Structures are given as structure tokens and as C-alpha cells.
mmCIF file of C-alpha atoms in Angstrom:
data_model
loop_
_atom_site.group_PDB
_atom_site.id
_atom_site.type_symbol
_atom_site.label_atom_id
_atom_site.label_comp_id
_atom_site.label_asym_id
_atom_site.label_seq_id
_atom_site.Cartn_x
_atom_site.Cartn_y
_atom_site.Cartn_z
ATOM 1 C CA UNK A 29 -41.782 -27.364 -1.511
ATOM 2 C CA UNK A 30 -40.701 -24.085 -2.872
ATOM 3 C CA UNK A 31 -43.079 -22.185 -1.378
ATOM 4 C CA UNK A 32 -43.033 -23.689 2.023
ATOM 5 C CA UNK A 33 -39.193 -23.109 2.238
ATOM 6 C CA UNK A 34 -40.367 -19.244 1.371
ATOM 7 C CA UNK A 35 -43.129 -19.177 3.593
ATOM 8 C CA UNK A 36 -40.552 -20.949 6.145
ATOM 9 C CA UNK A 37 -38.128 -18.288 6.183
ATOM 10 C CA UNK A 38 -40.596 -15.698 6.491
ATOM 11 C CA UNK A 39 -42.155 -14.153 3.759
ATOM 12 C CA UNK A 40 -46.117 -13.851 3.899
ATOM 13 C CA UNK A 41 -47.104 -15.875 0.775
ATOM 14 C CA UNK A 42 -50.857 -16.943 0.356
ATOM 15 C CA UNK A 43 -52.207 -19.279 -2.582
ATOM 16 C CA UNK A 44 -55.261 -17.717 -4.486
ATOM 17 C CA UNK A 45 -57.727 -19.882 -6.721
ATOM 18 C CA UNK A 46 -57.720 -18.050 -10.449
ATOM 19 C CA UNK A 47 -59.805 -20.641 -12.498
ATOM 20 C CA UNK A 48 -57.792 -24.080 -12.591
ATOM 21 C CA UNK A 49 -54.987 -22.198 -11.899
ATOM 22 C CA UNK A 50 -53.429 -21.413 -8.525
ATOM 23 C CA UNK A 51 -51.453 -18.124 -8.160
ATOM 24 C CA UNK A 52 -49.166 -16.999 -5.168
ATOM 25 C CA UNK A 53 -48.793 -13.600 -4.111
ATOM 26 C CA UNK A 54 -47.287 -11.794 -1.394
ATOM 27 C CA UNK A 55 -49.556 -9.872 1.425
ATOM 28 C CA UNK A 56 -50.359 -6.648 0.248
ATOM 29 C CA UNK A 57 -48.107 -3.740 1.690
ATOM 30 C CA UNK A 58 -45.400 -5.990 2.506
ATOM 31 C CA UNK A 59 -42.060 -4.590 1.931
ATOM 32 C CA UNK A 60 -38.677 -6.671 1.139
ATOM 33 C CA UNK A 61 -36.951 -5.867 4.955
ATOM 34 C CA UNK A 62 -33.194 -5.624 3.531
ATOM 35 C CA UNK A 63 -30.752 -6.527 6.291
ATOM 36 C CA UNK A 64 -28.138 -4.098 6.800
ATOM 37 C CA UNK A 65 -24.834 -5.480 8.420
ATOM 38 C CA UNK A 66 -23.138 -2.167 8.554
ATOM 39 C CA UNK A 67 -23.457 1.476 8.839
ATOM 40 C CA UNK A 68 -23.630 4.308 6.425
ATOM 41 C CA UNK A 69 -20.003 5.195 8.176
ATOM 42 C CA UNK A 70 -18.236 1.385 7.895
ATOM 43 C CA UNK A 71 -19.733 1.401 3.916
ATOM 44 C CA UNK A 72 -18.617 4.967 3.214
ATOM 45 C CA UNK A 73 -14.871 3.542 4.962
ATOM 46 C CA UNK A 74 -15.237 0.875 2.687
ATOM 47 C CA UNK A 75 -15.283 2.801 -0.450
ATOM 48 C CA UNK A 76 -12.949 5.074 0.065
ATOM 49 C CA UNK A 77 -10.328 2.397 1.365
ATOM 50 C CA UNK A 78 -11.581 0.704 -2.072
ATOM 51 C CA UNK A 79 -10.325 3.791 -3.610
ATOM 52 C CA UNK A 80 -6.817 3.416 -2.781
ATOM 53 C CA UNK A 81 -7.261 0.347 -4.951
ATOM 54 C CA UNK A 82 -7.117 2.255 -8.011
ATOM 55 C CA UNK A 83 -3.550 1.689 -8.212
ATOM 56 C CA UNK A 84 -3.947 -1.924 -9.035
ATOM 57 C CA UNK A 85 -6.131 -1.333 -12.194
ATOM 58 C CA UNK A 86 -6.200 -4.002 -14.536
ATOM 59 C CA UNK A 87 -5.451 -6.767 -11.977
ATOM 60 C CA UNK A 88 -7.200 -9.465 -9.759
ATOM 61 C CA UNK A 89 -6.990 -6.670 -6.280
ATOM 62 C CA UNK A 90 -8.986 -4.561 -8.390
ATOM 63 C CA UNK A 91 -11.349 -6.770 -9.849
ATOM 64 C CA UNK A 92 -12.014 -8.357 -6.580
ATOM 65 C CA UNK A 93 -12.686 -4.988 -4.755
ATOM 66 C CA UNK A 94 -15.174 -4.243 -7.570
ATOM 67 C CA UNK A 95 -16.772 -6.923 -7.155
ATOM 68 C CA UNK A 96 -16.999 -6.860 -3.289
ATOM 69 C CA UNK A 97 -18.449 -3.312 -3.309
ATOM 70 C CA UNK A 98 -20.793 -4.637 -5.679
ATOM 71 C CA UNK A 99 -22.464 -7.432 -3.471
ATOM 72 C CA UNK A 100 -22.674 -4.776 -0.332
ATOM 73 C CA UNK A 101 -23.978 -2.147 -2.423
ATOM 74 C CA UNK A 102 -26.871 -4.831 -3.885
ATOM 75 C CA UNK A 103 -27.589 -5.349 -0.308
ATOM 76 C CA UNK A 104 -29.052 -1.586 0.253
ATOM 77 C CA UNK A 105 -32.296 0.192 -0.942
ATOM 78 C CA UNK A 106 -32.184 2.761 -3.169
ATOM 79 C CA UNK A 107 -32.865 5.765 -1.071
ATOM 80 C CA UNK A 108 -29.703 4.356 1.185
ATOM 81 C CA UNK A 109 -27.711 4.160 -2.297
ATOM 82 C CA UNK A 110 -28.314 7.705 -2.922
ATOM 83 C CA UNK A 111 -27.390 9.061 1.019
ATOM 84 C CA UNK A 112 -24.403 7.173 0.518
ATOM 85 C CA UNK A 113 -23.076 8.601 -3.131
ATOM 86 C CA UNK A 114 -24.354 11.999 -1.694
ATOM 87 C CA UNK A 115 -21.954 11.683 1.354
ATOM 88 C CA UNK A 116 -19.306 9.741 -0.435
ATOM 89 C CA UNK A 117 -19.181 12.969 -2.729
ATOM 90 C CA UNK A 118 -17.541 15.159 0.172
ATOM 91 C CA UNK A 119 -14.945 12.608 0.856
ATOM 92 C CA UNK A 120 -11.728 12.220 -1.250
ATOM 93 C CA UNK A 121 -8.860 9.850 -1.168
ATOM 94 C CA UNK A 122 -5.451 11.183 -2.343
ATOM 95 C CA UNK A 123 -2.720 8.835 -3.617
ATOM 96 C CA UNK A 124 1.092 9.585 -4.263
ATOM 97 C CA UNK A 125 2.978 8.223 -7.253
ATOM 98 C CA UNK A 126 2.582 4.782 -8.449
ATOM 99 C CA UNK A 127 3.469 1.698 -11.147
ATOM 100 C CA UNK A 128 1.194 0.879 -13.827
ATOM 101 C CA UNK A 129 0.376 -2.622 -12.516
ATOM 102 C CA UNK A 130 -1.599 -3.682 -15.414
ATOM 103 C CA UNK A 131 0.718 -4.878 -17.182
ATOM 104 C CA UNK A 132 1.883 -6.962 -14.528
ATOM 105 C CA UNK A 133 -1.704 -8.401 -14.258
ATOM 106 C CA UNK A 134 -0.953 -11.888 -14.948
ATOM 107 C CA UNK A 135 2.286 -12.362 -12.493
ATOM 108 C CA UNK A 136 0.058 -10.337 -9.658
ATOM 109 C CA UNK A 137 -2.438 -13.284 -10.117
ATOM 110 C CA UNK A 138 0.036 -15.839 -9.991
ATOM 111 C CA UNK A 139 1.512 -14.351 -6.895
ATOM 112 C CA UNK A 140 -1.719 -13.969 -4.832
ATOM 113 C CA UNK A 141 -2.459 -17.476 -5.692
ATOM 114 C CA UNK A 142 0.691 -19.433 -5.029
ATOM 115 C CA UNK A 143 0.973 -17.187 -1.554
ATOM 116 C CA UNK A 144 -2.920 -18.182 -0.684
ATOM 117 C CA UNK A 145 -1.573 -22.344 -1.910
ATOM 118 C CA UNK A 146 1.797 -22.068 0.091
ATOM 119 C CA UNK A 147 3.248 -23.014 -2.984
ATOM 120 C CA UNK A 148 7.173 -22.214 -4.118
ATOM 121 C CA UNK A 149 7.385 -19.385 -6.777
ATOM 122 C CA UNK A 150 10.145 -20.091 -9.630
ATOM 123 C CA UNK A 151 10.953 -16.764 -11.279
ATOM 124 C CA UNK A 152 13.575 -14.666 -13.222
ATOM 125 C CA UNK A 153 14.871 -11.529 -10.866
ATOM 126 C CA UNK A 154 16.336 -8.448 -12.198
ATOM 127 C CA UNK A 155 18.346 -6.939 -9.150
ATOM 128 C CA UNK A 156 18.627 -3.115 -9.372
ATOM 129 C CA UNK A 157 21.854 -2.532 -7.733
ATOM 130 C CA UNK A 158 23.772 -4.568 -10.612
ATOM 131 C CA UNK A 159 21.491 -4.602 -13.457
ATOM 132 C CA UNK A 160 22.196 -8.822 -12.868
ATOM 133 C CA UNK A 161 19.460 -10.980 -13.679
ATOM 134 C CA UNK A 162 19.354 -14.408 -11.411
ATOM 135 C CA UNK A 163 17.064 -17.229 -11.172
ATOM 136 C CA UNK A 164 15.421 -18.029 -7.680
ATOM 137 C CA UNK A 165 13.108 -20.151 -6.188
ATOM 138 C CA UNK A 166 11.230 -18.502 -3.425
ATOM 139 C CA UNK A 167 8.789 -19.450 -0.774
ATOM 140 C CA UNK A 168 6.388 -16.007 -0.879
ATOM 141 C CA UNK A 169 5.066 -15.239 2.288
ATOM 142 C CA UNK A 170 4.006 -12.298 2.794
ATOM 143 C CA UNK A 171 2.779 -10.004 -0.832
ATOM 144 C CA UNK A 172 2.995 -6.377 0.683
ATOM 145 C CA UNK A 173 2.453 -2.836 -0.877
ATOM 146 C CA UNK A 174 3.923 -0.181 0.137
ATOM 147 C CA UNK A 175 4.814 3.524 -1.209
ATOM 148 C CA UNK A 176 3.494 2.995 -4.461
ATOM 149 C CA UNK A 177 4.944 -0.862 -5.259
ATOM 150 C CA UNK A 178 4.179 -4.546 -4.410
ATOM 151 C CA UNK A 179 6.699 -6.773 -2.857
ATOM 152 C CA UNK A 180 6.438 -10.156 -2.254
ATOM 153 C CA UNK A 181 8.472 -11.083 1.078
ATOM 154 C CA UNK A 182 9.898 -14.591 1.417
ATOM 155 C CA UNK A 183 12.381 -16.917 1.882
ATOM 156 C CA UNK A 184 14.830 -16.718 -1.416
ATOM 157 C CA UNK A 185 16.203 -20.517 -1.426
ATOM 158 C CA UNK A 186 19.270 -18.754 -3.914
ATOM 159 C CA UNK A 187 20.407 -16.685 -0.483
ATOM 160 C CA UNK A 188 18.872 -18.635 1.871
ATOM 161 C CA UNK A 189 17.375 -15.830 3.737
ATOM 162 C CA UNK A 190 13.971 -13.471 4.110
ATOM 163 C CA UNK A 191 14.319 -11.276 0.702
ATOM 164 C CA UNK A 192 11.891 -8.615 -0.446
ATOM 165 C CA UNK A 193 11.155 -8.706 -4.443
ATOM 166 C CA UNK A 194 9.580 -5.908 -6.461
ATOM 167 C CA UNK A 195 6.947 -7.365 -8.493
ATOM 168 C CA UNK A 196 7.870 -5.383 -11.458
ATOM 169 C CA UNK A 197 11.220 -7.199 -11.766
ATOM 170 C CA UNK A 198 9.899 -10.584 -11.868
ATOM 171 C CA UNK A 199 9.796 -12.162 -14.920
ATOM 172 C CA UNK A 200 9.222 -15.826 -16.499
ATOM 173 C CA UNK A 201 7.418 -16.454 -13.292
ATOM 174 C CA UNK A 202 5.795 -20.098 -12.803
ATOM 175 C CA UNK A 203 3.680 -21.610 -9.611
ATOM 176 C CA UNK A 204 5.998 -24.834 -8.985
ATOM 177 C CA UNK A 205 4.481 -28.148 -7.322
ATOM 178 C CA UNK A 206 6.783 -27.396 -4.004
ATOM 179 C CA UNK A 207 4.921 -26.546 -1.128
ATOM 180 C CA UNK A 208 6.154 -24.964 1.895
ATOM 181 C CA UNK A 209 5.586 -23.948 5.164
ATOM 182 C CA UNK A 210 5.333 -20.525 7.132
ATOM 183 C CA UNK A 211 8.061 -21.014 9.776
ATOM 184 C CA UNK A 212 6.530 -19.691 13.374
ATOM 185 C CA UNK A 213 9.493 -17.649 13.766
ATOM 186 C CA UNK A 214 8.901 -15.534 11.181
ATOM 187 C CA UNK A 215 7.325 -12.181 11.867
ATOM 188 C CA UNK A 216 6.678 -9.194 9.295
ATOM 189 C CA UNK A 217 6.451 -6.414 11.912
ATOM 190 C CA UNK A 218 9.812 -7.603 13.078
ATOM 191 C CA UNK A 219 11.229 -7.819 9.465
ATOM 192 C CA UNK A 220 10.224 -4.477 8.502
ATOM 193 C CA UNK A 221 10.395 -2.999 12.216
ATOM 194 C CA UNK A 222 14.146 -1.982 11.494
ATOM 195 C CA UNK A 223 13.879 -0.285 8.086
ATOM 196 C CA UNK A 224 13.335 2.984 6.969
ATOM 197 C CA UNK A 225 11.183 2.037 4.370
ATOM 198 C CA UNK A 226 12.399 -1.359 2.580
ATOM 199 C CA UNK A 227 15.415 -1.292 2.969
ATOM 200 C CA UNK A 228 17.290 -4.670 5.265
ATOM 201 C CA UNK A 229 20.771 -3.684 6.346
ATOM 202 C CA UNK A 230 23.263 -3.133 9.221
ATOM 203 C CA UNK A 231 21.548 -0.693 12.163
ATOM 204 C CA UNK A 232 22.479 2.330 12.671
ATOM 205 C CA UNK A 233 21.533 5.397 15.251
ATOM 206 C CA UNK A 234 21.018 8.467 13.246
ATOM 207 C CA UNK A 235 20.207 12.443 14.585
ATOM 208 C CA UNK A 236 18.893 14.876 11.963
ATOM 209 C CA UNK A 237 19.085 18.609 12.916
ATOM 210 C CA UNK A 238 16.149 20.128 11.275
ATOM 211 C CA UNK A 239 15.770 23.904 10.942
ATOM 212 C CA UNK A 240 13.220 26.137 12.389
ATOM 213 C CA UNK A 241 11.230 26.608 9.321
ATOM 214 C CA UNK A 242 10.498 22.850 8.739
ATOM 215 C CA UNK A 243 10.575 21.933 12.368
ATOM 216 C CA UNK A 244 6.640 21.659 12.695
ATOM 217 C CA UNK A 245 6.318 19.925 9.074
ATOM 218 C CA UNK A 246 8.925 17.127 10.121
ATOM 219 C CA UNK A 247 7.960 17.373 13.925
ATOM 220 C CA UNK A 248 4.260 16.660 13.083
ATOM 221 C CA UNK A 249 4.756 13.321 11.324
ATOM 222 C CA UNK A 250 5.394 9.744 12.578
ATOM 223 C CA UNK A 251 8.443 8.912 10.204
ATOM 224 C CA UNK A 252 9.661 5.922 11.405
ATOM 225 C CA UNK A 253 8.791 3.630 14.632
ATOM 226 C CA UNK A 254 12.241 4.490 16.738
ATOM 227 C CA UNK A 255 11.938 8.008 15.901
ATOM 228 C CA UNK A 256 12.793 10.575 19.257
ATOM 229 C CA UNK A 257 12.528 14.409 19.146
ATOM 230 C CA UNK A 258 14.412 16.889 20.851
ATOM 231 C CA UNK A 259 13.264 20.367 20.994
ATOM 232 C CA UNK A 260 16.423 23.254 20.484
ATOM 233 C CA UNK A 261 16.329 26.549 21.853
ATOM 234 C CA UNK A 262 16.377 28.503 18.038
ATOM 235 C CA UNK A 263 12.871 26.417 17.237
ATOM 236 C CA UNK A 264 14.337 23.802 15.612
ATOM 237 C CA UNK A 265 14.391 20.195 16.241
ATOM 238 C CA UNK A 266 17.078 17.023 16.313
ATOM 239 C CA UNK A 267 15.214 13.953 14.957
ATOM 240 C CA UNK A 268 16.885 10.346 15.857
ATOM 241 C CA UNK A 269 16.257 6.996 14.578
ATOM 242 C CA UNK A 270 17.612 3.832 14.774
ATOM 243 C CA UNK A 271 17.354 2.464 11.174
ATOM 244 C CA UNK A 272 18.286 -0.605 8.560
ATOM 245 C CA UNK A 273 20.754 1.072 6.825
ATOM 246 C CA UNK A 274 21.686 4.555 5.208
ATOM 247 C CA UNK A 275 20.818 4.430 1.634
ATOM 248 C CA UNK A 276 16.967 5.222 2.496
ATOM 249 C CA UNK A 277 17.304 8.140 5.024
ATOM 250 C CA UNK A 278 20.187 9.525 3.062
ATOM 251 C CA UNK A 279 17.052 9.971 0.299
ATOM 252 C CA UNK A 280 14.708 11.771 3.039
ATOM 253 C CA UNK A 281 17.963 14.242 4.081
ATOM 254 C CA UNK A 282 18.057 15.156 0.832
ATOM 255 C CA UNK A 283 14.737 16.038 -0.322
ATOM 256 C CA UNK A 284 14.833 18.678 2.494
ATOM 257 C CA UNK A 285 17.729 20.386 1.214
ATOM 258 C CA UNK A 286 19.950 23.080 3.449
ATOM 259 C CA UNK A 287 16.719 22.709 6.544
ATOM 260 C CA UNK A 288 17.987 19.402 7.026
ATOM 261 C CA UNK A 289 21.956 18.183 8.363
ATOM 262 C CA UNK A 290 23.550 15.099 9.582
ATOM 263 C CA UNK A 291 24.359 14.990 13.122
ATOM 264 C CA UNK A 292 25.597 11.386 13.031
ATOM 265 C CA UNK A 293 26.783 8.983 11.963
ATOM 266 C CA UNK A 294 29.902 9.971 9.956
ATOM 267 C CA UNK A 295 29.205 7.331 7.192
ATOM 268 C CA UNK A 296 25.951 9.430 6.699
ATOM 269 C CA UNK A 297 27.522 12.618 6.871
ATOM 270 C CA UNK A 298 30.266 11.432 4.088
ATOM 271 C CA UNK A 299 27.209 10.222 1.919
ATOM 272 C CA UNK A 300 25.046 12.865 1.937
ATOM 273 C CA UNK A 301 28.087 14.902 0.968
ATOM 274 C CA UNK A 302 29.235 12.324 -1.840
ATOM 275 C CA UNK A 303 25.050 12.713 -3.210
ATOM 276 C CA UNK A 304 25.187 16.912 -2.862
ATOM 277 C CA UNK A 305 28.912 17.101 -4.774
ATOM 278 C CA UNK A 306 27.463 14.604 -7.458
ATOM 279 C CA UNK A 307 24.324 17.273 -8.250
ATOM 280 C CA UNK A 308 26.560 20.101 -7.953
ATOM 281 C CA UNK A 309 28.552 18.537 -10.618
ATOM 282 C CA UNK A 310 25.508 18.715 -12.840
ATOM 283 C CA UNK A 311 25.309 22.313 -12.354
ATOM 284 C CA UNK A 312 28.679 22.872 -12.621
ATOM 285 C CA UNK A 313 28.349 25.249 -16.063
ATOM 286 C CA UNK A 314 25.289 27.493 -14.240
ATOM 287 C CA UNK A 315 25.860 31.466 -14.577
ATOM 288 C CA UNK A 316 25.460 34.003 -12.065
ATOM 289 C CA UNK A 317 22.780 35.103 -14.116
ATOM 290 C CA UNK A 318 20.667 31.792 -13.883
ATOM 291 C CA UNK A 319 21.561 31.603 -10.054
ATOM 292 C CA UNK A 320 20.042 35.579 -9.572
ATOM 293 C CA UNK A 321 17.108 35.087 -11.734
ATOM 294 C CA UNK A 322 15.856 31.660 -9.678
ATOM 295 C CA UNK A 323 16.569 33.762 -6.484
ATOM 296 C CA UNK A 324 14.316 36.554 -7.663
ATOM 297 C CA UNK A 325 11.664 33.493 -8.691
ATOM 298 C CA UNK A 326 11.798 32.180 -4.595
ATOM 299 C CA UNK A 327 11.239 35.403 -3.280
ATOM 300 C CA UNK A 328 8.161 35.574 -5.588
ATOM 301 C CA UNK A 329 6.712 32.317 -5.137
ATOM 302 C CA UNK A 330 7.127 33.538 -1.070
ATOM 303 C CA UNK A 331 5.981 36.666 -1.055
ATOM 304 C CA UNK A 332 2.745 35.436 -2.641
#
């Protein structure tokens, strides 16, 4: 019955006579046809998406993603194996700074499987703004990663809202027998569509005046959904937003130093100037010295 079910699905088996014995071979020259569900392109985007994985060494997203790559990769010939490393060589995925998840390995799993169950999370929380730890119960709905940490998104029964939760602050975390449902109200695009990056708050309209030497680096990026650009006459370029609060874009002003200043609002203005008085304080013993030796440093690093 074997052999019919082989023969059935079409491989050219024949039965052979060796003394007492009967053999089964395959037609000579036939060749195993492999079928191959996707291109050399979709499994090359495949591996290098896999490689943005990397960050979750040590738990189940990894795993899973080597074994997926495995099964495709068992599906391909040799000489298709070898095209595909040789092509896969000239391609390279970058990633930015990130958590070492490992350790969180255990907690990951529990969250990817209660959020696949619809089953209530009961964890410890350690909020950042207070350094308060609180117990919640909390429905996860959505487990997202984004800029180099995992969040799982859901309604907190403690606040009775939508709260975001770094993984990494979870602890004593246990898969409860509560099961809930996904309310059809709730959208992620619309719960992120407002923030910055993470960050749920108050909205706010904000212009950025950015100066003529970093108006084609900031000009050339999509930073944020809402984001408008207006061209100025001296090359440079006002940037506006409408954002979930300040905290966030008062972090992106910053990093671009004196190319970047608040147009509005005034409670932005008054905290990037609070941030920029608190480093100066730090700096507050520096020499003339220091400050004409890293000038002479700049024009170095410049000129070459």
C-alpha cells in the first residue's frame, strides 16, 4: 500500500524480481523535482528580515525564525543553496542599539503565548518615572517591538485604560485562567498614530527650525506621520508635527544640538532650555583651555 500511495503521487517506481526477493527502484535518470514556492529574491528577503531577529537571541522569536529558515532552506537543491549564500553575501542588515533579551527568555515565551490564548497576564511592573513597583493584571493585545525594545500593548485593568509595558520591567509574571476579548474598537495604528515614538500624552503642534547644514539630513527622512516641511529662503527648513506629548521630541531637539530650535510651543521651548541649563551645569568647571583644544579637534575632524 506503500508503494501504490508513492507510485500514486507520482514517482516512477517499478518492482524487480531478485531471487525470492522483490526489490523497488526508481526509473533510471529520474531526478527528485523539488517544488519551489518562492524566488531567489522573496528567500534572500527572508533572510535578511530573519536577520533583524538577532536581537531576540536566546528566546522563542529566535528559535522559531531558525527553525523556519530551516524548513525553506531543506526545500532547495544544493546548487540553489549555494546562489543564494553567494548573493546573500553582498547584502547586509544593520541594526541600532538593543536589550539583551535573553535573559528575559522565559517571560517573552509567556507573553507570546498568553497573547496567541487571549489570556489575562498577572505581573509585577516597575514604572520608570517613579522607580514604583505595582501589581497589574493586563489583557495583552498587541506584543510590539520597536527601537530596540518589546512592549506588550493592552488594557491595564489597575488604570483601566490601553497601557504600553516594557518587557524588561516585568517581573513575577504568570499566564492567569482569565480570558478576554479584543474589543473591535481598538486599533494599534490609531494608538500609536499620535506619538512620537511611545510615548501617549496630551497633543501638541510643534515647528522645528532646522539649519542649513542639517536641512537635507532631517528633510530626507519620514520622522513622524503628521510631519509638514517648509522650505526658508537661507536653505534651511521648519519641520511641524502634531505629536503625543513633549518628552520624546524634546529628546530628538536635542541630539541635534545648536542646528536645531523650538519654534513652538512655549512649554517646549522652556524644556529644551530646562534639559540644555541641566548639561551646562555639568560642565560648569570646564577651562578655556579644554573649550580651545575641542574647537581645534572639530575643525580637524572637518577638514578631513
Amino acid at each position: 500500500r506503500d508503494m501504490d500511495d508513492l507510485q500514486y503521487a507520482g514517482f516512477p517506481l517499478f518492482s524487480e524480481k531478485e531471487g525470492k526477493a522483490t526489490r523497488w527502484r526508481l526509473m533510471e535518470g529520474f531526478r527528485f523535482d523539488i517544488p519551489e514556492p518562492f524566488t531567489l529574491t522573496e528567500l534572500l528577503c527572508l533572510h535578511l528580515g530573519g536577520d533583524l531577529f538577532n536581537v531576540f537571541q536566546g528566546t522563542v522569536f529566535q528559535a522559531s525564525k531558525e527553525s523556519v529558515l530551516e524548513k525553506i532552506r531543506g526545500m532547495f537543491p544544493p546548487e540553489t543553496l549555494a546562489y543564494l549564500d553567494r548573493i546573500r553575501s553582498a547584502y547586509q542588515m544593520g541594526r541600532g542599539p538593543c536589550k539583551d533579551y535573553s535573559r528575559y527568555s522565559e517571560i517573552i515565551g509567556q507573553i507570546h503565548q498568553a497573547a496567541a490564548d487571549r489570556k489575562t497576564l498577572g505581573f509585577g511592573y516597575w514604572s520608570l518615572l517613579n522607580n514604583e513597583r505595582t501589581t497589574r493584571k493586563v489583557d495583552p493585545y498587541k506584543v510590539w517591538f520597536y527601537d530596540g525594545t518589546i512592549y506588550v500593548i493592552g488594557h491595564c485593568h489597575l488604570r483601566g485604560q490601553i497601557r504600553s509595558f516594557v518587557v524588561d520591567r516585568i517581573n513575577m509574571l504568570r499566564i492567569t485562567d482569565d480570558y478576554f476579548k479584543i474589543p473591535e474598537t481598538f486599533s494599534f495604528d490609531d494608538y500609536i498614530h499620535h506619538s512620537f515614538k511611545v510615548m501617549q500624552d496630551e497633543l501638541y503642534g510643534v515647528t522645528i527650525r532646522i539649519s542649513t547644514a542639517w536641512a537635507r539630513y532631517v528633510g530626507e527622512k519620514i520622522w513622524h506621520e503628521s510631519q509638514r516641511i517648509q522650505k526658508l529662503i537661507d536653505g534651511g527648513i521648519e519641520i511641524s508635527f502634531k505629536v503625543a506629548g513633549l518628552n520624546e521630541i524634546c529628546q530628538w531637539v536635542l541630539s541635534m544640538g545648536p542646528e536645531a530650535v523650538v519654534v513652538e510651543p512655549a512649554e517646549l521651548k522652556a524644556l529644551v532650555l530646562k534639559k540644555l541649563q541641566g548639561a551646562l551645569d555639568h560642565y560648569s568647571g570646564i577651562n578655556e583651555d579644554d573649550v580651545d583644544a575641542a574647537e581645534i579637534g572639530s575643525d580637524q575632524i572637518f577638514a578631513s
